[in-house]
Amino acid sequence: INFRHLLKFQQRVGHTNVPATHEEDGNKLGAWLNTQRQQRKKGKLDKDIEIRLNNVGVVWEVLSEQWENNFQFLVRFQQREGH
């Protein structure tokens, strides 16, 4: 059920980076996705589930992704503004 909610969220907003407190049709989708991330980090996430989540673009290391995105904004600013 949660995977279907994740797909619904992705179709609506264009990504799978669900906020931790987000609910989709009454289901705690954000909490569920965070649990999947934690299970993967511990090496306990079923490989088939991991593959399915990879295939829809789940970001496993959210903070690293945010840092990288912000760094790219900084690089573009520097190139544009020259400082």
JSON list of C-alpha atoms in Angstrom, two decimals:
[
{"chain": "A", "resi": 1, "resn": "ILE", "atom": "CA", "xyz": [0.00, 0.00, 0.00]},
{"chain": "A", "resi": 2, "resn": "ASN", "atom": "CA", "xyz": [2.71, 2.51, 0.93]},
{"chain": "A", "resi": 3, "resn": "PHE", "atom": "CA", "xyz": [4.60, 1.91, -2.29]},
{"chain": "A", "resi": 4, "resn": "ARG", "atom": "CA", "xyz": [1.44, 2.83, -4.24]},
{"chain": "A", "resi": 5, "resn": "HIS", "atom": "CA", "xyz": [1.11, 5.97, -2.13]},
{"chain": "A", "resi": 6, "resn": "LEU", "atom": "CA", "xyz": [4.74, 6.79, -2.91]},
{"chain": "A", "resi": 7, "resn": "LEU", "atom": "CA", "xyz": [4.01, 6.48, -6.64]},
{"chain": "A", "resi": 8, "resn": "LYS", "atom": "CA", "xyz": [0.95, 8.69, -6.25]},
{"chain": "A", "resi": 9, "resn": "PHE", "atom": "CA", "xyz": [3.05, 11.30, -4.41]},
{"chain": "A", "resi": 10, "resn": "GLN", "atom": "CA", "xyz": [5.73, 11.12, -7.12]},
{"chain": "A", "resi": 11, "resn": "GLN", "atom": "CA", "xyz": [3.21, 11.59, -9.92]},
{"chain": "A", "resi": 12, "resn": "ARG", "atom": "CA", "xyz": [1.75, 14.63, -8.19]},
{"chain": "A", "resi": 13, "resn": "VAL", "atom": "CA", "xyz": [4.96, 16.44, -7.14]},
{"chain": "A", "resi": 14, "resn": "GLY", "atom": "CA", "xyz": [7.60, 15.01, -9.47]},
{"chain": "A", "resi": 15, "resn": "HIS", "atom": "CA", "xyz": [9.94, 13.41, -6.91]},
{"chain": "A", "resi": 16, "resn": "THR", "atom": "CA", "xyz": [10.01, 10.86, -4.10]},
{"chain": "A", "resi": 17, "resn": "ASN", "atom": "CA", "xyz": [11.61, 12.99, -1.40]},
{"chain": "A", "resi": 18, "resn": "VAL", "atom": "CA", "xyz": [8.62, 12.77, 0.93]},
{"chain": "A", "resi": 19, "resn": "PRO", "atom": "CA", "xyz": [8.74, 15.04, 4.01]},
{"chain": "A", "resi": 20, "resn": "ALA", "atom": "CA", "xyz": [9.02, 13.03, 7.24]},
{"chain": "A", "resi": 21, "resn": "THR", "atom": "CA", "xyz": [5.62, 14.14, 8.53]},
{"chain": "A", "resi": 22, "resn": "HIS", "atom": "CA", "xyz": [3.73, 13.78, 5.24]},
{"chain": "A", "resi": 23, "resn": "GLU", "atom": "CA", "xyz": [0.57, 11.69, 5.13]},
{"chain": "A", "resi": 24, "resn": "GLU", "atom": "CA", "xyz": [-0.97, 10.38, 1.94]},
{"chain": "A", "resi": 25, "resn": "ASP", "atom": "CA", "xyz": [-4.64, 9.37, 2.17]},
{"chain": "A", "resi": 26, "resn": "GLY", "atom": "CA", "xyz": [-4.29, 8.95, 5.93]},
{"chain": "A", "resi": 27, "resn": "ASN", "atom": "CA", "xyz": [-1.12, 6.83, 5.69]},
{"chain": "A", "resi": 28, "resn": "LYS", "atom": "CA", "xyz": [2.11, 8.10, 7.24]},
{"chain": "A", "resi": 29, "resn": "LEU", "atom": "CA", "xyz": [4.08, 7.95, 4.00]},
{"chain": "A", "resi": 30, "resn": "GLY", "atom": "CA", "xyz": [6.98, 10.10, 5.21]},
{"chain": "A", "resi": 31, "resn": "ALA", "atom": "CA", "xyz": [7.49, 7.97, 8.33]},
{"chain": "A", "resi": 32, "resn": "TRP", "atom": "CA", "xyz": [7.30, 4.79, 6.22]},
{"chain": "A", "resi": 33, "resn": "LEU", "atom": "CA", "xyz": [9.94, 6.06, 3.79]},
{"chain": "A", "resi": 34, "resn": "ASN", "atom": "CA", "xyz": [12.22, 7.10, 6.67]},
{"chain": "A", "resi": 35, "resn": "THR", "atom": "CA", "xyz": [11.87, 3.57, 8.07]},
{"chain": "A", "resi": 36, "resn": "GLN", "atom": "CA", "xyz": [12.91, 2.14, 4.69]},
{"chain": "A", "resi": 37, "resn": "ARG", "atom": "CA", "xyz": [15.97, 4.42, 4.72]},
{"chain": "A", "resi": 38, "resn": "GLN", "atom": "CA", "xyz": [16.89, 3.34, 8.24]},
{"chain": "A", "resi": 39, "resn": "GLN", "atom": "CA", "xyz": [16.46, -0.34, 7.38]},
{"chain": "A", "resi": 40, "resn": "ARG", "atom": "CA", "xyz": [18.71, 0.07, 4.33]},
{"chain": "A", "resi": 41, "resn": "LYS", "atom": "CA", "xyz": [21.36, 1.84, 6.39]},
{"chain": "A", "resi": 42, "resn": "LYS", "atom": "CA", "xyz": [21.34, -1.09, 8.85]},
{"chain": "A", "resi": 43, "resn": "GLY", "atom": "CA", "xyz": [21.53, -3.60, 5.98]},
{"chain": "A", "resi": 44, "resn": "LYS", "atom": "CA", "xyz": [18.09, -4.98, 6.83]},
{"chain": "A", "resi": 45, "resn": "LEU", "atom": "CA", "xyz": [16.04, -3.76, 3.86]},
{"chain": "A", "resi": 46, "resn": "ASP", "atom": "CA", "xyz": [14.91, -6.52, 1.53]},
{"chain": "A", "resi": 47, "resn": "LYS", "atom": "CA", "xyz": [16.85, -6.24, -1.74]},
{"chain": "A", "resi": 48, "resn": "ASP", "atom": "CA", "xyz": [13.70, -6.45, -3.88]},
{"chain": "A", "resi": 49, "resn": "ILE", "atom": "CA", "xyz": [12.18, -3.53, -1.99]},
{"chain": "A", "resi": 50, "resn": "GLU", "atom": "CA", "xyz": [15.42, -1.58, -2.31]},
{"chain": "A", "resi": 51, "resn": "ILE", "atom": "CA", "xyz": [15.44, -2.17, -6.07]},
{"chain": "A", "resi": 52, "resn": "ARG", "atom": "CA", "xyz": [11.82, -1.02, -6.40]},
{"chain": "A", "resi": 53, "resn": "LEU", "atom": "CA", "xyz": [12.55, 2.13, -4.40]},
{"chain": "A", "resi": 54, "resn": "ASN", "atom": "CA", "xyz": [15.71, 2.80, -6.42]},
{"chain": "A", "resi": 55, "resn": "ASN", "atom": "CA", "xyz": [13.73, 2.44, -9.63]},
{"chain": "A", "resi": 56, "resn": "VAL", "atom": "CA", "xyz": [11.35, 5.22, -8.62]},
{"chain": "A", "resi": 57, "resn": "GLY", "atom": "CA", "xyz": [14.18, 7.54, -7.60]},
{"chain": "A", "resi": 58, "resn": "VAL", "atom": "CA", "xyz": [14.24, 7.37, -3.81]},
{"chain": "A", "resi": 59, "resn": "VAL", "atom": "CA", "xyz": [17.10, 9.42, -2.38]},
{"chain": "A", "resi": 60, "resn": "TRP", "atom": "CA", "xyz": [18.71, 7.39, 0.39]},
{"chain": "A", "resi": 61, "resn": "GLU", "atom": "CA", "xyz": [20.99, 10.04, 1.87]},
{"chain": "A", "resi": 62, "resn": "VAL", "atom": "CA", "xyz": [18.72, 13.08, 2.04]},
{"chain": "A", "resi": 63, "resn": "LEU", "atom": "CA", "xyz": [21.18, 15.44, 3.75]},
{"chain": "A", "resi": 64, "resn": "SER", "atom": "CA", "xyz": [23.96, 14.60, 1.29]},
{"chain": "A", "resi": 65, "resn": "GLU", "atom": "CA", "xyz": [21.59, 15.22, -1.60]},
{"chain": "A", "resi": 66, "resn": "GLN", "atom": "CA", "xyz": [20.50, 18.57, -0.15]},
{"chain": "A", "resi": 67, "resn": "TRP", "atom": "CA", "xyz": [24.14, 19.59, 0.40]},
{"chain": "A", "resi": 68, "resn": "GLU", "atom": "CA", "xyz": [25.06, 18.67, -3.17]},
{"chain": "A", "resi": 69, "resn": "ASN", "atom": "CA", "xyz": [22.07, 20.58, -4.60]},
{"chain": "A", "resi": 70, "resn": "ASN", "atom": "CA", "xyz": [22.91, 23.68, -2.57]},
{"chain": "A", "resi": 71, "resn": "PHE", "atom": "CA", "xyz": [26.56, 23.48, -3.58]},
{"chain": "A", "resi": 72, "resn": "GLN", "atom": "CA", "xyz": [25.50, 23.44, -7.24]},
{"chain": "A", "resi": 73, "resn": "PHE", "atom": "CA", "xyz": [23.41, 26.57, -6.60]},
{"chain": "A", "resi": 74, "resn": "LEU", "atom": "CA", "xyz": [26.51, 28.20, -5.13]},
{"chain": "A", "resi": 75, "resn": "VAL", "atom": "CA", "xyz": [28.66, 27.23, -8.13]},
{"chain": "A", "resi": 76, "resn": "ARG", "atom": "CA", "xyz": [26.10, 28.64, -10.57]},
{"chain": "A", "resi": 77, "resn": "PHE", "atom": "CA", "xyz": [25.85, 31.85, -8.53]},
{"chain": "A", "resi": 78, "resn": "GLN", "atom": "CA", "xyz": [29.62, 32.23, -8.53]},
{"chain": "A", "resi": 79, "resn": "GLN", "atom": "CA", "xyz": [29.83, 31.63, -12.28]},
{"chain": "A", "resi": 80, "resn": "ARG", "atom": "CA", "xyz": [27.04, 34.11, -12.94]},
{"chain": "A", "resi": 81, "resn": "GLU", "atom": "CA", "xyz": [28.16, 36.83, -10.52]},
{"chain": "A", "resi": 82, "resn": "GLY", "atom": "CA", "xyz": [31.92, 36.34, -10.69]},
{"chain": "A", "resi": 83, "resn": "HIS", "atom": "CA", "xyz": [32.45, 36.15, -6.93]}
]
